[in-house]
Coordinates of N, CA and C in Angstrom, one line a residue:
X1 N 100.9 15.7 -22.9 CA 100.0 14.7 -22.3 C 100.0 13.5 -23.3
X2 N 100.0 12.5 -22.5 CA 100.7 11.2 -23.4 C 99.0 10.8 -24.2
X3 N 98.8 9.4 -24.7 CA 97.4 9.2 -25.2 C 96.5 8.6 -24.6
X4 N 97.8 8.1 -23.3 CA 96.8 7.0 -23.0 C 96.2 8.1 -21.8
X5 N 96.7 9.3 -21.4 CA 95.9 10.4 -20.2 C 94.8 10.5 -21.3
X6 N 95.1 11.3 -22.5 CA 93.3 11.5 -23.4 C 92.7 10.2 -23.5
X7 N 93.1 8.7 -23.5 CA 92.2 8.1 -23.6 C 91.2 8.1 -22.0
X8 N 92.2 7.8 -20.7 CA 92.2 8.0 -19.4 C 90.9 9.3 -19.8
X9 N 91.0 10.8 -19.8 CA 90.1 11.3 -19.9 C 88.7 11.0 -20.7
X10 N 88.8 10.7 -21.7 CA 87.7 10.6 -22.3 C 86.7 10.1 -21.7
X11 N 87.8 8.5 -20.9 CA 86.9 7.5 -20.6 C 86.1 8.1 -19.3
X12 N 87.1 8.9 -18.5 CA 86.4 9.4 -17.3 C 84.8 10.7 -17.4
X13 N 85.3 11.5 -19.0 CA 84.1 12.1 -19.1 C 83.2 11.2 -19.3
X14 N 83.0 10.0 -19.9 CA 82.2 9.0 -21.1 C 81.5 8.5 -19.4
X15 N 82.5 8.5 -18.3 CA 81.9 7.8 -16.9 C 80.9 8.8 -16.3
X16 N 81.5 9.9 -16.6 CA 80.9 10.9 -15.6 C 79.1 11.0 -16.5
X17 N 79.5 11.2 -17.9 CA 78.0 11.2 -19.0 C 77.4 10.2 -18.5
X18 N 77.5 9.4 -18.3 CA 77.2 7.8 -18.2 C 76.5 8.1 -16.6
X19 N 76.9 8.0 -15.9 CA 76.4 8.6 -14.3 C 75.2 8.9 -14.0
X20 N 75.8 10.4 -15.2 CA 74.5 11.9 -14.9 C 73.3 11.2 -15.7
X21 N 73.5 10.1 -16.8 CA 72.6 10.0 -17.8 C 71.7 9.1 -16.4
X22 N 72.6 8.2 -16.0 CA 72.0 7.5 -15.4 C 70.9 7.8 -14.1
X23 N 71.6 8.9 -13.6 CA 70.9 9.4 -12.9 C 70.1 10.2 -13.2
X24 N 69.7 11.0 -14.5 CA 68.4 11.5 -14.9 C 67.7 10.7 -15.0
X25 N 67.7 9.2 -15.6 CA 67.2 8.3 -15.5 C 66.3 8.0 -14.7
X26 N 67.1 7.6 -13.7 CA 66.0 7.2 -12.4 C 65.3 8.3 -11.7
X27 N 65.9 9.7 -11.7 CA 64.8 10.8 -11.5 C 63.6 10.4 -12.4
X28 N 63.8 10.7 -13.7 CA 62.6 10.3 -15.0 C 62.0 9.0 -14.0
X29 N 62.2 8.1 -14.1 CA 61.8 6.5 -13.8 C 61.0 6.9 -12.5
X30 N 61.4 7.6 -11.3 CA 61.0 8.3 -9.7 C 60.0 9.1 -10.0
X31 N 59.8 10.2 -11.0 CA 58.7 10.7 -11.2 C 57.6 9.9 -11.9
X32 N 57.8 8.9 -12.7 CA 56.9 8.5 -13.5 C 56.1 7.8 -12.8
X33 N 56.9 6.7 -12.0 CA 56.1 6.0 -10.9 C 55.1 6.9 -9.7
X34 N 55.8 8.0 -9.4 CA 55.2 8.9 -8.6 C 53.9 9.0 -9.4
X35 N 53.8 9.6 -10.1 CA 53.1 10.0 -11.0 C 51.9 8.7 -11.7
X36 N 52.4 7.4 -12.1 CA 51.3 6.0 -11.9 C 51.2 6.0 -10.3
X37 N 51.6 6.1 -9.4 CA 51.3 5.9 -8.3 C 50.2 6.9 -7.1
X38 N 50.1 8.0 -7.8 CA 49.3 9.4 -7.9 C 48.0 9.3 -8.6
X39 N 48.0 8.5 -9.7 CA 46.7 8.2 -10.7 C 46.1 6.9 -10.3
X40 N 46.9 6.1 -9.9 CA 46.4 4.8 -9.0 C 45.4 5.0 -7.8
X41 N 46.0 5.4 -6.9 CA 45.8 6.2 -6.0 C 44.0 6.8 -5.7
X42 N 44.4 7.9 -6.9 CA 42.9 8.3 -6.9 C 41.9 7.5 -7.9
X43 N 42.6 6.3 -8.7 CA 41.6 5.5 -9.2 C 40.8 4.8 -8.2
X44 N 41.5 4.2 -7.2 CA 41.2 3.1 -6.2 C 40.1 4.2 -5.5
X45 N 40.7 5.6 -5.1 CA 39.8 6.1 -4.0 C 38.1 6.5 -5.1
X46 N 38.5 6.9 -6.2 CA 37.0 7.0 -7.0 C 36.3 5.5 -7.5
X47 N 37.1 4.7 -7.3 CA 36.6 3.1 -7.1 C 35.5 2.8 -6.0
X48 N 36.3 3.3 -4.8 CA 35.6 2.9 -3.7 C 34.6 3.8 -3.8
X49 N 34.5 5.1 -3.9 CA 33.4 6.4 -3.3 C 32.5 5.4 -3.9
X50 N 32.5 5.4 -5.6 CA 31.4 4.9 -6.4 C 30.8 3.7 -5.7
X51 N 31.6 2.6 -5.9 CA 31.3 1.5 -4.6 C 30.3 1.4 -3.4
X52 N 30.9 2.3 -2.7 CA 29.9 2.8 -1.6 C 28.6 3.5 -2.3
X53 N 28.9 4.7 -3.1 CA 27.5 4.7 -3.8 C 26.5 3.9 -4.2
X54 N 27.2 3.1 -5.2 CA 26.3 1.8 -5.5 C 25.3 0.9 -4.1
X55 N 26.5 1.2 -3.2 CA 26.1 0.0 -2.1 C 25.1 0.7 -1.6
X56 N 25.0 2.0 -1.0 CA 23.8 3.0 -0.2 C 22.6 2.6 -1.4
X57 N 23.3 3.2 -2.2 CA 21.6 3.0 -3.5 C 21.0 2.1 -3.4
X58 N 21.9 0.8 -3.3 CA 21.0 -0.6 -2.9 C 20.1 -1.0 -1.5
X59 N 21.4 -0.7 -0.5 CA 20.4 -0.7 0.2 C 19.5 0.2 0.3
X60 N 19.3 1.4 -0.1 CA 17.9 2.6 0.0 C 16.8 2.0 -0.7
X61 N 17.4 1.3 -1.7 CA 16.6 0.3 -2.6 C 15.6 -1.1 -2.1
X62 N 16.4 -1.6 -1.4 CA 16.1 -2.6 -0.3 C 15.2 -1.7 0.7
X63 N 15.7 -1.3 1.4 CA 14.8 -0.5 2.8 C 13.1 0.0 2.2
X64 N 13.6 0.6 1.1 CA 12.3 1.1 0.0 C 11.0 0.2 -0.1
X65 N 12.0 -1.2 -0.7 CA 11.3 -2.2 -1.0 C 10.5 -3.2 0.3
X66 N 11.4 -3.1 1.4 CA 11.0 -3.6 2.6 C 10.0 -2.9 3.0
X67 N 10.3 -2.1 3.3 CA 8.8 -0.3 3.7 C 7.8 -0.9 3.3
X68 N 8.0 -1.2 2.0 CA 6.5 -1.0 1.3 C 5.9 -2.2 1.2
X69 N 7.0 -3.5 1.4 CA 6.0 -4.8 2.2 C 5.5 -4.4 3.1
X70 N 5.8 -3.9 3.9 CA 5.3 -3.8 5.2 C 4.1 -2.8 5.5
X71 N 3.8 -2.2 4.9 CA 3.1 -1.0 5.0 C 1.7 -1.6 4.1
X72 N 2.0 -2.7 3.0 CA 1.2 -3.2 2.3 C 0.4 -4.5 3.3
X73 N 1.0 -4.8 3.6 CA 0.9 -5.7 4.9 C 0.0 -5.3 5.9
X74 N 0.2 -4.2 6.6 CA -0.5 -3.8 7.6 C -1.8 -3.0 6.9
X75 N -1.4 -2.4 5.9 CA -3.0 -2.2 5.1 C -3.6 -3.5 4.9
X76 N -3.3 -4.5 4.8 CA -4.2 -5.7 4.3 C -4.7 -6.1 5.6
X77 N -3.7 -5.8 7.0 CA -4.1 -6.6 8.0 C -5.4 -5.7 8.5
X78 N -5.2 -4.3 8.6 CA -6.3 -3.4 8.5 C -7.6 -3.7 7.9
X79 N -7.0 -3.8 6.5 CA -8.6 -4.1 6.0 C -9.1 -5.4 6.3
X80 N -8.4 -6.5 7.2 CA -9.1 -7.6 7.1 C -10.0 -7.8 8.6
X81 N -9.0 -6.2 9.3 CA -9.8 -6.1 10.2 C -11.5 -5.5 10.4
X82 N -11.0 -4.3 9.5 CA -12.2 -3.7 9.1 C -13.4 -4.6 8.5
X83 N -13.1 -5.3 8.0 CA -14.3 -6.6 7.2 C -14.9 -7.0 8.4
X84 N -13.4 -7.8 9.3 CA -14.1 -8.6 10.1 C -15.5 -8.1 11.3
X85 N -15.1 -6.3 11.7 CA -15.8 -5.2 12.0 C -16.9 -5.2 11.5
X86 N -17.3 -5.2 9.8 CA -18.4 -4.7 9.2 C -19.3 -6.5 9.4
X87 N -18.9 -7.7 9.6 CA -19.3 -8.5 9.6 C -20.0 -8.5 10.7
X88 N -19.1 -8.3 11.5 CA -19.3 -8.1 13.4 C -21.0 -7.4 13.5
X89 N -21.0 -6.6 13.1 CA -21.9 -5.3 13.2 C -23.4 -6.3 12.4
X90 N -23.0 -6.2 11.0 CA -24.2 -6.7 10.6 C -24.9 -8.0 11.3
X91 N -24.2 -8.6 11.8 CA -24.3 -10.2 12.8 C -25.0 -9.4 14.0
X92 N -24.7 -8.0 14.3 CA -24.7 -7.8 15.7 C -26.3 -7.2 15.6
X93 N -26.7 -6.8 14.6 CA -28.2 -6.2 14.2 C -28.5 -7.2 13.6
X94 N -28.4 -8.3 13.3 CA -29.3 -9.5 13.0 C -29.7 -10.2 14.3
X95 N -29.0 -10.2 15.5 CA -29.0 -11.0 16.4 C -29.9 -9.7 17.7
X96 N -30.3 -8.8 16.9 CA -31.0 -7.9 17.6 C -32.1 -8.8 18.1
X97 N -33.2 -8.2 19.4 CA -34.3 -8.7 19.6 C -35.3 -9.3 18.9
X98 N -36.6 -10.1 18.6 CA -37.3 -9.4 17.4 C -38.2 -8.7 17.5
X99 N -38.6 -7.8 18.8 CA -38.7 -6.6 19.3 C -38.7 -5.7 18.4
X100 N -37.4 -5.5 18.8 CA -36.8 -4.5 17.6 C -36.7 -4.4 16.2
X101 N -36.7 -5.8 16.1 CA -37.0 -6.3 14.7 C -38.6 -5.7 13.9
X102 N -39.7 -5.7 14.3 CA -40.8 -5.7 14.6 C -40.7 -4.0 14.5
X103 N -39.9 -3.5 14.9 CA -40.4 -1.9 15.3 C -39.8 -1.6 13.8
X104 N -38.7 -1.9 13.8 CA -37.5 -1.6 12.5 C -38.2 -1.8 11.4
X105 N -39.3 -2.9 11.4 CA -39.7 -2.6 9.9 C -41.1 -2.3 9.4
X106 N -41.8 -2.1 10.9 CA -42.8 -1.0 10.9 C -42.5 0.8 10.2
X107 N -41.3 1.0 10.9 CA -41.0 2.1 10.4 C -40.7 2.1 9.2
X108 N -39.7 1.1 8.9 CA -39.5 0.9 6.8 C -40.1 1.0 6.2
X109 N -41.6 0.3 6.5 CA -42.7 -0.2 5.8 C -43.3 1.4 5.6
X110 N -43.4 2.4 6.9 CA -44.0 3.6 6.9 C -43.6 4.4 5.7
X111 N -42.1 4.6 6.1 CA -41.1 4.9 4.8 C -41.3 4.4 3.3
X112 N -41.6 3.5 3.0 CA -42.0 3.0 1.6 C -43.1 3.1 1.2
X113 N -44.3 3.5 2.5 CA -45.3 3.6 1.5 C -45.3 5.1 1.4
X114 N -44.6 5.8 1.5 CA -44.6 7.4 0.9 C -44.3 7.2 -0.6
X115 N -43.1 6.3 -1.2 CA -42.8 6.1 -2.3 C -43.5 5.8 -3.2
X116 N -44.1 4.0 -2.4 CA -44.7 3.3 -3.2 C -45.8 2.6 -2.6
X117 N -47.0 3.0 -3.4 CA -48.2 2.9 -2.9 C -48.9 1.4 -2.6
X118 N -48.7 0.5 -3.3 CA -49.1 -0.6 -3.4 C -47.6 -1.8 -4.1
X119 N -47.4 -2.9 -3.4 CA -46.1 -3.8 -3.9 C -45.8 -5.0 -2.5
X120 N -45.0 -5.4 -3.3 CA -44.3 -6.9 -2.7 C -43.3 -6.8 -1.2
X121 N -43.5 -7.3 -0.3 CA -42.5 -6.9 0.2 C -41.5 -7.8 0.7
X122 N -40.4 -8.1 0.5 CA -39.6 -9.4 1.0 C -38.6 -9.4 2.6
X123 N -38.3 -9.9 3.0 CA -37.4 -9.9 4.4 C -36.7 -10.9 4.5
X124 N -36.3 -11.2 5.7 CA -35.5 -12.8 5.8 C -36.6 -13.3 6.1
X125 N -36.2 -14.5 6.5 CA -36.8 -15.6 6.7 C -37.5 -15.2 8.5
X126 N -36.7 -15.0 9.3 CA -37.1 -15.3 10.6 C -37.6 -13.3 10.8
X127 N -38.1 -12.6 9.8 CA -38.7 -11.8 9.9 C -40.0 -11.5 9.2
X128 N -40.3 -13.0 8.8 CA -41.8 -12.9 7.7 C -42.4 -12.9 9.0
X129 N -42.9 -13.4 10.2 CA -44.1 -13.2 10.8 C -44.7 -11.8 11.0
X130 N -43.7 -11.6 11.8 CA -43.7 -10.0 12.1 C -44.3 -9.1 10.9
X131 N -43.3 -9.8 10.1 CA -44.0 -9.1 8.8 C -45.7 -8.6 8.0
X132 N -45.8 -10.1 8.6 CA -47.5 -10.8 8.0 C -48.1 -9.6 8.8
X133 N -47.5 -9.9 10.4 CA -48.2 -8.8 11.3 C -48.4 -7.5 11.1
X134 N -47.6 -7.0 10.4 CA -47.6 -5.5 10.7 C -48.3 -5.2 9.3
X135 N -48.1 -6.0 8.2 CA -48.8 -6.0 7.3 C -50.8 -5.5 7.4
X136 N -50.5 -7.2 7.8 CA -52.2 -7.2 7.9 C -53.1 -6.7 9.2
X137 N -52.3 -6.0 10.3 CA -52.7 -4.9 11.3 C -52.7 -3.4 10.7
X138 N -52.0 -3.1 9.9 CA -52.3 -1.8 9.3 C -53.2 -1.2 8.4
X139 N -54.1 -0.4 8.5 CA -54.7 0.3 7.4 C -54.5 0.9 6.0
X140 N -53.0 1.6 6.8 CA -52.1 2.3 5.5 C -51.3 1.3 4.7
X141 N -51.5 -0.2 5.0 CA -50.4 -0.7 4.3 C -51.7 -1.5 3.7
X142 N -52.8 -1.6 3.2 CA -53.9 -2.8 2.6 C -53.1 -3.5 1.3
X143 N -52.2 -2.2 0.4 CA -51.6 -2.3 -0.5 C -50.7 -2.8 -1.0
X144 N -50.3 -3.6 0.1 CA -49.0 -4.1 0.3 C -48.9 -5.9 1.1
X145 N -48.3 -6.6 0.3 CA -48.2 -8.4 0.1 C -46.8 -8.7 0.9
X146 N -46.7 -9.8 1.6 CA -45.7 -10.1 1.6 C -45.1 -11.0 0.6
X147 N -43.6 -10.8 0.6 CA -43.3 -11.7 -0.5 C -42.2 -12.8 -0.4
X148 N -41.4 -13.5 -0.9 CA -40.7 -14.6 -0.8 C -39.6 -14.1 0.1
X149 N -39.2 -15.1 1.2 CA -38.1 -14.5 1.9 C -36.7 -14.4 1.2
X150 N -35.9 -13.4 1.6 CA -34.5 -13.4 0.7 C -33.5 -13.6 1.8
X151 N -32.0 -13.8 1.2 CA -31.3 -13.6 2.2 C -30.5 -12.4 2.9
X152 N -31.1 -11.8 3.6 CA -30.9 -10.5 3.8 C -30.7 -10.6 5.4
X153 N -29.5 -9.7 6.4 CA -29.4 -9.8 7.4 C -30.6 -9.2 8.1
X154 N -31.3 -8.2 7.6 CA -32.9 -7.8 8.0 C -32.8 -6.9 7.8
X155 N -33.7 -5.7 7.5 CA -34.5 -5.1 6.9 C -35.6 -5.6 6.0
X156 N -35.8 -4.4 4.3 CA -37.2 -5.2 3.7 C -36.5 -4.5 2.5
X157 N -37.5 -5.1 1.5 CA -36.9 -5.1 -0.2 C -38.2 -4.4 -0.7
X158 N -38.8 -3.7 -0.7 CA -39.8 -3.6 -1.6 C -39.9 -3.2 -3.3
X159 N -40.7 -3.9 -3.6 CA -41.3 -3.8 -5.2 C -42.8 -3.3 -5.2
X160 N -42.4 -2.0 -6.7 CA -43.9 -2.1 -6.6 C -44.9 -3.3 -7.2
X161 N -45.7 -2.9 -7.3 CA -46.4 -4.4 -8.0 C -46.6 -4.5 -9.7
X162 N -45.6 -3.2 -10.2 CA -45.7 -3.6 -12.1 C -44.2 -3.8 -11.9
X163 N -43.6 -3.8 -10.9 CA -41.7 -4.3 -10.9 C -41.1 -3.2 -11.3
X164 N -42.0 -2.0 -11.3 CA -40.6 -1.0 -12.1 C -39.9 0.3 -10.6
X165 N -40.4 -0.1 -9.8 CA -39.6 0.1 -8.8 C -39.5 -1.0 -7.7
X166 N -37.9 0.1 -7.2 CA -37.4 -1.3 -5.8 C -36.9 -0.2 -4.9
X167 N -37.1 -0.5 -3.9 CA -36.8 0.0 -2.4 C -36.1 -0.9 -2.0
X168 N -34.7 -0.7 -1.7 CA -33.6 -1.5 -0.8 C -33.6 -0.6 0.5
X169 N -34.6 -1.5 1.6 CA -34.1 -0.8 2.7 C -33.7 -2.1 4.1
X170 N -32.8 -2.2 3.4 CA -32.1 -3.7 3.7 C -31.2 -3.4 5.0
X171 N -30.7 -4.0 6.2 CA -29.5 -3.3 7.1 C -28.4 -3.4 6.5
X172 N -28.0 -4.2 5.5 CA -26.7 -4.3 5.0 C -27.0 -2.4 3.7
X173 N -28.0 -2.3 3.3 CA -27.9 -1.2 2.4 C -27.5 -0.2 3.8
X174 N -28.3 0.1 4.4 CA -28.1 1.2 5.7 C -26.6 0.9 6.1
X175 N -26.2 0.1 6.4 CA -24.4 0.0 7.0 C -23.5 0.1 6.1
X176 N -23.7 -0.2 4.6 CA -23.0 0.7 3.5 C -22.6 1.7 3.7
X177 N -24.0 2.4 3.7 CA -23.8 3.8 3.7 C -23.3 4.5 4.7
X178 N -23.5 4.0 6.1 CA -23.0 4.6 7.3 C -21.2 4.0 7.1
X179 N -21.2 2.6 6.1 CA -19.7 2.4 6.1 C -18.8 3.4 5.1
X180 N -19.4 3.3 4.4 CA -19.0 4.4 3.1 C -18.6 5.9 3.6
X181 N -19.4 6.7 4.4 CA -19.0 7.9 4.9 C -18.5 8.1 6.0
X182 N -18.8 6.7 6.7 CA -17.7 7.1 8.2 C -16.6 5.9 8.2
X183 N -16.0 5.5 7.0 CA -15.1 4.4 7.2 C -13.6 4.9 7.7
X184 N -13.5 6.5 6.7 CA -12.1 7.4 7.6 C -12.4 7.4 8.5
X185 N -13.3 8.0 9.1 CA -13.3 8.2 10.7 C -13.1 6.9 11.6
X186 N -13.6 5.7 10.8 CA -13.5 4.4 11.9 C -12.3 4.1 11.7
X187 N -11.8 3.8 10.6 CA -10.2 3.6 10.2 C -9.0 4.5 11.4
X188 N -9.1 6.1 11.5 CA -8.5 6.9 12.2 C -8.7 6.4 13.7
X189 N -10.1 6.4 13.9 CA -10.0 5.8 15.5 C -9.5 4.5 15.7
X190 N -9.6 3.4 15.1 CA -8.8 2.3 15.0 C -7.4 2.3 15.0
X191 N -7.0 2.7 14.1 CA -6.0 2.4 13.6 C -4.7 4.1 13.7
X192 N -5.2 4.8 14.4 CA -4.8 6.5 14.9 C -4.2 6.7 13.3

């Protein structure tokens, strides 16, 4: 075999190395990409999941935040109903007869003198007559003055006469108290 067949061979192994190298190559280069393209892949998809996480959080965050305007809201519109209710009511016993007015603080007056024996007694204004009356028609009450009108929707205030006691038996004190222990209950029927 002449030199130029061994050079002829060599060169055709050196082609064939050259080939195979080349072609491990791009297997190597095929997997690698595979492989960034596999890591990519699930970067993007744990991109998004988080993504959407964030996004639900926010809005649950919002909706939260909205709720609770609103719920703050209708509590305020409640209580502004309820006022307007407790206003209603006290207007609605001041605009009582004065009949009734008249009987209402006969009986108070009865009631206070069990406490207090002798003292001042105050009202509103458009309940001093009645007042004078039932005063100075009673026996059991000789003890008892009337005193400066106050501004009270009606009932009576009494003092004794050294000031160290006071009787609030006022309608606004009485509708406290009936407001105070039955306000759930009016709230529930109002408002279910």
């Amino acid at each position: 075999m002449g030199l130029e067949a061994v050079v002829d061979e060599i060169k055709e192994k050196g082609r064939r190395e050259v080939e195979a190298a080349r072609a491990e190559t791009r297997k190597e280069v095929e997997e690698i990409l595979q492989n960034a393209q596999g890591r990519a892949e699930s970067i993007k998809l744990a991109a998004e999941e988080e993504s959407e996480r964030q996004a639900a959080h926010i809005v649950n965050q919002e909706v939260s935040a909205a709720n609770l305007i609103v719920k703050r809201q209708v509590l305020n519109a409640q209580k502004k109903l309820l006022d307007q209710v407790y206003q209603a009511s006290l207007a609605a016993v001041r605009d009582l007869p004065a009949d009734f007015h008249k009987k209402a603080l006969a009986g108070l007056l009865e009631q206070a003198a069990k406490e207090i024996d002798e003292g001042v007694v105050h009202c509103n204004e458009q309940d001093v007559p009645a007042l004078q009356d039932i005063i100075s028609s009673s026996t059991t009450l000789k003890g008892y003055s009337v005193g400066t009108a106050i501004d009270i929707p009606g009932g009576i205030i009494v003092e004794s006469t050294d000031g160290e006691l006071q009787i609030d038996y006022s309608y606004r004190t009485f509708l406290n108290d009936v407001w105070e222990s039955e306000l759930k209950a009016a709230s529930d029927l109002l408002f279910g």
